[in-house]
């Protein structure tokens, strides 16, 4: 699989200075954690789930979570598990079908080895499990269950803990909770692919819900948690993990209070005014702004609940030609001693030592999402990815 693999090769060649790399479920964790992109959630109870998965893979989705937790009724859990087993068997029988990375969001640790065993040979299609309301106390049993399931199945399985518990949100318990989470995930570092933020649960603790013309970063009580999670768990010194962006809840807005957040000029330059109007109509201007703020705050990838959110996440994850040039200059071997140099675009200072960690992360993103050509903008990437 590869990002933008669903568009024609000649179109990719026109858009990319460096095309996104190919990867598989067996690729190194370093690559997979960066390549998650827009992780699309789907209830595990969907009767045609296998068809849905194949369809979304064909539209550019590279990671999906099949949910047995909050997205389904408590009474439907058993039926959801049975449906998952059937749908995985269906997928296993489709020779040559391109599939995304598949994860199952469970409710209890006991479900992990049980489901892995019930999946049988089709467990090879499973990349791992999403672990809800993760704290040190609740999370360790999930991680132990994952290790047990991996040993029993002989198949590599990853964990994606969801940070969404009230203990993490409340000021008086936040530091202790974060330190406990850090101990838990560090113990199982090789198995933790990414940490996911459950912002909807954070808002729920205060009876809040952000409007479609506001981002998670406009809700200060939520923004403060994101900041602290990245501060402790997203460091670039080798101790950190990939932290993914929060879910965007909206996909159509009949009425708005504030002006759209998309400037007109990029769309005029790309002769894509109709695309801008469509994005605004479907609340995508708020999503695009939140993705940009995710990246500015150290997050990579995003939880998505609607297929229309996938392409914006991926388009804004592509490394610009300018970013790539700066990163390459900073990482030149002869620059190992440090120093300051002017950007090739002559619009900024690149300071080698302070910007090295940024450059290394940028090069990893360039590997999995590609590098746009000099004259290609995110508008071009959005327009090219929309099915004709």
Short mmCIF file of C-alpha atoms in Angstrom, two decimals:
data_model
loop_
_atom_site.label_atom_id
_atom_site.label_comp_id
_atom_site.label_asym_id
_atom_site.label_seq_id
_atom_site.Cartn_x
_atom_site.Cartn_y
_atom_site.Cartn_z
CA UNK A 1 0.00 0.00 0.00
CA UNK A 2 1.02 3.63 -0.38
CA UNK A 3 -0.51 7.03 0.15
CA UNK A 4 -2.13 8.41 -3.00
CA UNK A 5 -1.80 4.94 -4.50
CA UNK A 6 -5.43 5.20 -5.64
CA UNK A 7 -4.64 7.91 -8.18
CA UNK A 8 -3.13 7.22 -11.60
CA UNK A 9 0.69 6.87 -11.78
CA UNK A 10 0.97 9.66 -14.35
CA UNK A 11 -0.94 11.99 -12.02
CA UNK A 12 1.30 11.09 -9.10
CA UNK A 13 4.33 11.79 -11.26
CA UNK A 14 2.95 15.23 -12.09
CA UNK A 15 2.22 16.04 -8.42
CA UNK A 16 5.23 14.64 -6.59
CA UNK A 17 8.89 15.58 -6.55
CA UNK A 18 9.32 12.40 -4.47
CA UNK A 19 6.45 9.90 -4.50
CA UNK A 20 5.19 8.28 -1.27
CA UNK A 21 6.94 5.00 -0.52
CA UNK A 22 5.25 1.61 -0.60
CA UNK A 23 4.80 -0.21 2.71
CA UNK A 24 3.17 -3.38 4.00
CA UNK A 25 1.82 -4.67 7.29
CA UNK A 26 5.30 -6.12 7.87
CA UNK A 27 7.11 -2.79 7.46
CA UNK A 28 9.10 -1.41 10.44
CA UNK A 29 7.06 0.19 13.20
CA UNK A 30 8.84 3.50 12.56
CA UNK A 31 7.35 3.60 9.06
CA UNK A 32 3.89 2.35 10.01
CA UNK A 33 3.47 4.80 12.88
CA UNK A 34 4.16 7.72 10.56
CA UNK A 35 2.08 6.25 7.72
CA UNK A 36 -1.19 5.78 9.66
CA UNK A 37 -2.54 9.03 8.23
CA UNK A 38 -6.30 9.41 8.50
CA UNK A 39 -7.41 6.40 10.54
CA UNK A 40 -11.03 5.74 9.60
CA UNK A 41 -13.27 4.29 12.33
CA UNK A 42 -16.16 1.95 11.49
CA UNK A 43 -18.59 0.08 13.77
CA UNK A 44 -17.72 -3.62 13.83
CA UNK A 45 -21.39 -4.47 13.43
CA UNK A 46 -21.68 -3.34 9.79
CA UNK A 47 -23.14 -6.28 7.83
CA UNK A 48 -21.02 -5.59 4.72
CA UNK A 49 -17.88 -4.63 6.59
CA UNK A 50 -15.53 -6.57 4.33
CA UNK A 51 -16.91 -4.79 1.26
CA UNK A 52 -16.61 -1.44 3.06
CA UNK A 53 -12.95 -2.09 3.90
CA UNK A 54 -12.03 -3.01 0.34
CA UNK A 55 -13.93 0.02 -0.99
CA UNK A 56 -12.22 2.46 1.37
CA UNK A 57 -8.79 1.00 0.58
CA UNK A 58 -9.52 1.71 -3.07
CA UNK A 59 -10.27 5.33 -2.17
CA UNK A 60 -6.96 5.92 -0.41
CA UNK A 61 -7.58 4.78 3.19
CA UNK A 62 -4.49 3.08 4.63
CA UNK A 63 -5.60 2.47 8.23
CA UNK A 64 -8.96 1.55 9.76
CA UNK A 65 -10.26 0.82 13.24
CA UNK A 66 -13.17 -1.62 13.56
CA UNK A 67 -14.89 -0.57 16.75
CA UNK A 68 -16.45 -2.74 19.43
CA UNK A 69 -16.54 0.06 21.98
CA UNK A 70 -18.34 3.42 22.01
CA UNK A 71 -19.65 3.27 18.44
CA UNK A 72 -21.92 0.29 19.16
CA UNK A 73 -24.61 -0.44 21.75
CA UNK A 74 -23.63 -2.48 24.80
CA UNK A 75 -26.13 -5.13 23.73
CA UNK A 76 -24.43 -5.54 20.33
CA UNK A 77 -20.93 -6.50 21.48
CA UNK A 78 -21.33 -10.27 21.06
CA UNK A 79 -22.89 -9.82 17.63
CA UNK A 80 -20.10 -7.40 16.71
CA UNK A 81 -17.44 -9.94 17.65
CA UNK A 82 -19.15 -12.65 15.62
CA UNK A 83 -19.46 -10.31 12.67
CA UNK A 84 -15.77 -9.40 12.86
CA UNK A 85 -14.76 -13.05 12.69
CA UNK A 86 -17.01 -13.63 9.66
CA UNK A 87 -15.84 -10.50 7.86
CA UNK A 88 -12.15 -11.28 8.40
CA UNK A 89 -12.71 -14.77 6.99
CA UNK A 90 -14.37 -13.12 3.98
CA UNK A 91 -11.41 -10.77 3.50
CA UNK A 92 -8.92 -13.64 3.84
CA UNK A 93 -10.63 -15.38 0.93
CA UNK A 94 -10.28 -12.39 -1.42
CA UNK A 95 -6.98 -13.10 -3.13
CA UNK A 96 -5.22 -9.99 -4.33
CA UNK A 97 -7.51 -7.53 -2.55
CA UNK A 98 -5.62 -4.49 -1.30
CA UNK A 99 -6.38 -3.91 2.36
CA UNK A 100 -5.48 -1.13 4.80
CA UNK A 101 -3.86 -1.64 8.18
CA UNK A 102 -6.70 -3.05 10.30
CA UNK A 103 -7.12 -2.57 14.05
CA UNK A 104 -9.90 -3.63 16.41
CA UNK A 105 -11.02 -1.35 19.22
CA UNK A 106 -11.96 -3.55 22.16
CA UNK A 107 -13.62 -2.89 25.50
CA UNK A 108 -11.78 -5.31 27.80
CA UNK A 109 -8.34 -6.98 27.85
CA UNK A 110 -9.98 -10.42 27.68
CA UNK A 111 -11.32 -9.69 24.21
CA UNK A 112 -7.83 -9.44 22.73
CA UNK A 113 -6.61 -13.08 23.05
CA UNK A 114 -10.16 -14.34 22.54
CA UNK A 115 -10.61 -12.51 19.23
CA UNK A 116 -7.10 -13.36 18.03
CA UNK A 117 -7.85 -17.03 18.64
CA UNK A 118 -11.29 -16.91 17.00
CA UNK A 119 -9.91 -15.18 13.91
CA UNK A 120 -7.77 -18.24 13.20
CA UNK A 121 -5.68 -17.94 10.05
CA UNK A 122 -7.25 -14.58 9.17
CA UNK A 123 -5.45 -13.00 12.14
CA UNK A 124 -2.68 -12.32 9.61
CA UNK A 125 -4.85 -9.44 8.32
CA UNK A 126 -4.95 -7.79 11.75
CA UNK A 127 -2.35 -5.16 12.63
CA UNK A 128 -3.36 -4.73 16.26
CA UNK A 129 -5.79 -3.45 18.86
CA UNK A 130 -6.96 -0.03 20.04
CA UNK A 131 -7.15 0.20 23.84
CA UNK A 132 -9.73 2.63 25.27
CA UNK A 133 -9.51 4.89 28.32
CA UNK A 134 -5.86 4.03 28.80
CA UNK A 135 -4.15 4.66 32.12
CA UNK A 136 -1.30 2.77 33.78
CA UNK A 137 -3.68 0.75 35.94
CA UNK A 138 -6.17 -0.06 33.19
CA UNK A 139 -3.64 -0.19 30.39
CA UNK A 140 -1.16 -2.78 31.65
CA UNK A 141 -3.73 -5.65 31.45
CA UNK A 142 -4.48 -4.64 27.83
CA UNK A 143 -0.79 -4.67 26.93
CA UNK A 144 -0.24 -7.99 28.69
CA UNK A 145 -3.18 -9.46 26.80
CA UNK A 146 -1.72 -8.18 23.52
CA UNK A 147 1.62 -9.83 24.26
CA UNK A 148 -0.17 -13.09 25.07
CA UNK A 149 -2.20 -12.96 21.86
CA UNK A 150 0.89 -12.24 19.81
CA UNK A 151 2.72 -15.22 21.29
CA UNK A 152 -0.24 -17.55 20.79
CA UNK A 153 -0.90 -16.47 17.20
CA UNK A 154 2.71 -16.10 16.10
CA UNK A 155 1.70 -12.85 14.42
CA UNK A 156 3.02 -9.34 15.18
CA UNK A 157 0.35 -7.19 16.83
CA UNK A 158 0.54 -3.51 17.72
CA UNK A 159 -1.19 -1.49 20.43
CA UNK A 160 -2.75 1.94 19.98
CA UNK A 161 -3.76 3.24 23.43
CA UNK A 162 -6.44 5.95 23.53
CA UNK A 163 -5.77 8.74 26.03
CA UNK A 164 -9.24 9.89 27.05
CA UNK A 165 -9.76 9.26 30.76
CA UNK A 166 -10.87 11.95 33.24
CA UNK A 167 -7.73 11.37 35.33
CA UNK A 168 -5.72 12.69 32.40
CA UNK A 169 -7.97 15.69 31.97
CA UNK A 170 -8.28 16.90 35.57
CA UNK A 171 -5.50 19.22 36.67
CA UNK A 172 -4.98 17.60 40.10
CA UNK A 173 -4.34 14.13 38.66
CA UNK A 174 -2.90 14.91 35.22
CA UNK A 175 0.81 14.73 35.94
CA UNK A 176 0.52 11.50 37.92
CA UNK A 177 -1.67 9.99 35.19
CA UNK A 178 0.72 11.01 32.42
CA UNK A 179 3.71 9.63 34.29
CA UNK A 180 1.90 6.33 34.79
CA UNK A 181 0.98 6.13 31.10
CA UNK A 182 4.59 6.86 30.22
CA UNK A 183 5.79 3.95 32.39
CA UNK A 184 3.25 1.57 30.86
CA UNK A 185 3.94 2.36 27.21
CA UNK A 186 7.70 2.51 27.72
CA UNK A 187 7.64 -1.04 29.11
CA UNK A 188 5.95 -2.22 25.89
CA UNK A 189 7.64 0.30 23.58
CA UNK A 190 8.17 -2.15 20.71
CA UNK A 191 4.44 -2.92 20.61
CA UNK A 192 3.02 0.62 20.90
CA UNK A 193 2.52 1.99 17.39
CA UNK A 194 0.88 5.31 18.31
CA UNK A 195 -1.02 7.10 21.04
CA UNK A 196 -4.48 8.38 20.13
CA UNK A 197 -6.29 11.32 21.74
CA UNK A 198 -9.94 10.95 22.75
CA UNK A 199 -10.96 14.59 22.71
CA UNK A 200 -14.71 13.82 22.57
CA UNK A 201 -14.41 12.16 25.99
CA UNK A 202 -12.42 15.12 27.30
CA UNK A 203 -15.18 17.50 26.23
CA UNK A 204 -17.80 15.21 27.72
CA UNK A 205 -16.28 15.62 31.18
CA UNK A 206 -17.25 19.29 31.07
CA UNK A 207 -20.41 19.07 28.99
CA UNK A 208 -18.66 20.73 26.04
CA UNK A 209 -18.78 20.21 22.29
CA UNK A 210 -16.75 22.29 19.86
CA UNK A 211 -18.64 23.97 17.03
CA UNK A 212 -17.75 23.29 13.37
CA UNK A 213 -16.09 26.69 13.03
CA UNK A 214 -13.83 26.04 16.01
CA UNK A 215 -10.96 23.61 16.48
CA UNK A 216 -9.91 21.51 19.46
CA UNK A 217 -7.28 24.16 20.13
CA UNK A 218 -9.96 26.80 20.70
CA UNK A 219 -11.30 24.76 23.64
CA UNK A 220 -8.63 25.68 26.17
CA UNK A 221 -9.25 22.87 28.64
CA UNK A 222 -8.72 20.40 25.79
CA UNK A 223 -5.76 22.25 24.28
CA UNK A 224 -3.99 22.16 27.63
CA UNK A 225 -4.25 18.35 27.74
CA UNK A 226 -2.93 17.99 24.19
CA UNK A 227 -0.02 20.23 25.14
CA UNK A 228 0.85 18.15 28.19
CA UNK A 229 0.52 14.83 26.33
CA UNK A 230 2.94 16.00 23.64
CA UNK A 231 5.22 17.51 26.29
CA UNK A 232 5.72 14.19 28.07
CA UNK A 233 4.90 11.52 25.47
CA UNK A 234 5.76 13.12 22.12
CA UNK A 235 9.34 14.20 22.66
CA UNK A 236 11.83 13.98 19.79
CA UNK A 237 14.69 12.73 21.97
CA UNK A 238 14.02 9.02 21.41
CA UNK A 239 11.66 8.63 24.37
CA UNK A 240 8.54 9.85 22.58
CA UNK A 241 5.79 8.21 20.53
CA UNK A 242 3.69 9.20 17.55
CA UNK A 243 0.64 11.05 18.91
CA UNK A 244 -2.30 11.31 16.52
CA UNK A 245 -4.75 14.17 16.12
CA UNK A 246 -8.28 14.18 17.59
CA UNK A 247 -11.42 13.29 15.70
CA UNK A 248 -13.29 15.89 13.62
CA UNK A 249 -17.00 15.34 14.19
CA UNK A 250 -18.61 17.26 11.34
CA UNK A 251 -19.22 16.50 7.68
CA UNK A 252 -21.93 18.96 6.70
CA UNK A 253 -22.88 22.32 8.20
CA UNK A 254 -26.17 24.01 7.26
CA UNK A 255 -25.36 27.30 8.97
CA UNK A 256 -22.25 28.98 10.37
CA UNK A 257 -21.64 31.87 12.73
CA UNK A 258 -18.14 32.91 11.63
CA UNK A 259 -16.48 33.52 8.30
CA UNK A 260 -14.95 30.51 6.51
CA UNK A 261 -11.37 29.78 7.53
CA UNK A 262 -10.08 29.04 3.99
CA UNK A 263 -8.33 31.89 2.18
CA UNK A 264 -9.55 32.41 -1.38
CA UNK A 265 -6.19 32.99 -3.06
CA UNK A 266 -4.80 29.42 -3.09
CA UNK A 267 -7.98 28.24 -4.79
CA UNK A 268 -7.95 31.09 -7.33
CA UNK A 269 -4.36 30.24 -8.25
CA UNK A 270 -5.32 26.59 -8.68
CA UNK A 271 -8.57 27.43 -10.53
CA UNK A 272 -10.43 25.47 -7.87
CA UNK A 273 -13.02 27.94 -6.58
CA UNK A 274 -15.76 25.29 -6.73
CA UNK A 275 -13.62 22.98 -4.60
CA UNK A 276 -13.30 25.73 -1.97
CA UNK A 277 -17.08 26.19 -1.86
CA UNK A 278 -17.59 22.44 -1.51
CA UNK A 279 -15.08 22.24 1.34
CA UNK A 280 -16.77 25.11 3.17
CA UNK A 281 -20.22 23.60 2.67
CA UNK A 282 -19.07 20.35 4.27
CA UNK A 283 -17.23 22.02 7.21
CA UNK A 284 -13.85 21.08 5.78
CA UNK A 285 -12.40 24.55 6.36
CA UNK A 286 -12.50 23.87 10.09
CA UNK A 287 -10.99 20.42 9.56
CA UNK A 288 -8.16 21.79 7.43
CA UNK A 289 -7.33 24.40 10.06
CA UNK A 290 -7.36 21.77 12.82
CA UNK A 291 -5.05 19.47 10.81
CA UNK A 292 -2.61 22.36 10.41
CA UNK A 293 -2.75 23.03 14.15
CA UNK A 294 -2.29 19.31 14.88
CA UNK A 295 0.94 19.36 12.91
CA UNK A 296 2.11 22.63 14.47
CA UNK A 297 1.61 21.04 17.90
CA UNK A 298 3.54 17.85 17.16
CA UNK A 299 0.70 15.48 16.17
CA UNK A 300 0.75 13.27 13.08
CA UNK A 301 -2.28 11.57 11.54
CA UNK A 302 -5.86 11.91 12.71
CA UNK A 303 -8.84 9.89 13.90
CA UNK A 304 -11.63 10.12 11.29
CA UNK A 305 -15.29 9.13 11.40
CA UNK A 306 -16.23 10.00 7.82
CA UNK A 307 -14.53 9.00 4.54
CA UNK A 308 -14.59 12.61 3.32
CA UNK A 309 -12.06 13.54 6.02
CA UNK A 310 -9.37 11.19 4.75
CA UNK A 311 -8.13 13.12 1.73
CA UNK A 312 -7.71 16.47 3.56
CA UNK A 313 -5.58 14.76 6.23
CA UNK A 314 -3.38 13.12 3.61
CA UNK A 315 -3.11 16.20 1.38
CA UNK A 316 -1.89 18.33 4.29
CA UNK A 317 0.53 15.59 5.38
CA UNK A 318 2.48 15.75 2.11
CA UNK A 319 5.79 17.55 2.62
CA UNK A 320 6.11 20.74 0.60
CA UNK A 321 9.04 21.23 -1.73
CA UNK A 322 10.23 24.06 0.51
CA UNK A 323 10.09 21.98 3.71
CA UNK A 324 11.95 19.16 1.98
CA UNK A 325 14.70 21.48 0.76
CA UNK A 326 15.17 22.96 4.22
CA UNK A 327 15.28 19.52 5.88
CA UNK A 328 17.75 18.18 3.33
CA UNK A 329 20.06 21.19 3.82
CA UNK A 330 19.96 20.84 7.61
CA UNK A 331 20.78 17.11 7.47
CA UNK A 332 23.73 17.34 5.08
CA UNK A 333 26.67 15.37 6.56
CA UNK A 334 28.98 18.37 6.34
CA UNK A 335 26.55 20.28 8.58
CA UNK A 336 27.15 17.95 11.53
CA UNK A 337 29.00 20.62 13.43
CA UNK A 338 26.07 23.02 13.39
CA UNK A 339 25.85 26.54 12.10
CA UNK A 340 23.26 28.76 10.47
CA UNK A 341 22.31 28.88 6.80
CA UNK A 342 19.82 30.75 4.68
CA UNK A 343 16.95 28.73 3.26
CA UNK A 344 17.13 27.94 -0.47
CA UNK A 345 13.83 29.83 -0.71
CA UNK A 346 15.65 32.84 0.86
CA UNK A 347 12.80 33.46 3.31
CA UNK A 348 14.02 32.01 6.59
CA UNK A 349 16.97 30.98 8.74
CA UNK A 350 17.81 27.30 9.17
CA UNK A 351 19.82 26.70 12.34
CA UNK A 352 21.30 23.24 12.01
CA UNK A 353 21.36 21.93 15.58
CA UNK A 354 18.01 23.29 16.88
CA UNK A 355 16.21 22.32 13.64
CA UNK A 356 17.73 18.84 13.26
CA UNK A 357 14.93 16.97 15.07
CA UNK A 358 12.35 18.80 12.94
CA UNK A 359 14.29 17.90 9.80
CA UNK A 360 14.46 14.22 10.74
CA UNK A 361 10.69 14.09 11.39
CA UNK A 362 10.06 15.92 8.14
CA UNK A 363 12.14 13.39 6.19
CA UNK A 364 10.17 10.52 7.71
CA UNK A 365 6.92 12.22 6.70
CA UNK A 366 8.39 12.78 3.24
CA UNK A 367 9.14 9.08 2.99
CA UNK A 368 5.58 7.97 3.68
CA UNK A 369 3.51 10.88 2.28
CA UNK A 370 5.84 12.09 -0.44
CA UNK A 371 7.17 15.51 -1.41
CA UNK A 372 5.13 17.84 -3.61
CA UNK A 373 6.65 19.42 -6.68
CA UNK A 374 7.67 23.05 -6.35
CA UNK A 375 4.53 24.37 -8.07
CA UNK A 376 2.08 21.94 -6.40
CA UNK A 377 -0.05 23.06 -3.43
CA UNK A 378 -2.39 21.21 -1.10
CA UNK A 379 -5.24 22.44 -3.33
CA UNK A 380 -3.77 20.46 -6.24
CA UNK A 381 -3.43 17.38 -4.04
CA UNK A 382 -7.01 17.71 -2.83
CA UNK A 383 -8.37 18.14 -6.34
CA UNK A 384 -6.40 15.20 -7.74
CA UNK A 385 -7.55 12.85 -4.99
CA UNK A 386 -11.27 13.47 -5.40
CA UNK A 387 -12.88 10.65 -7.43
CA UNK A 388 -14.00 11.82 -10.85
#
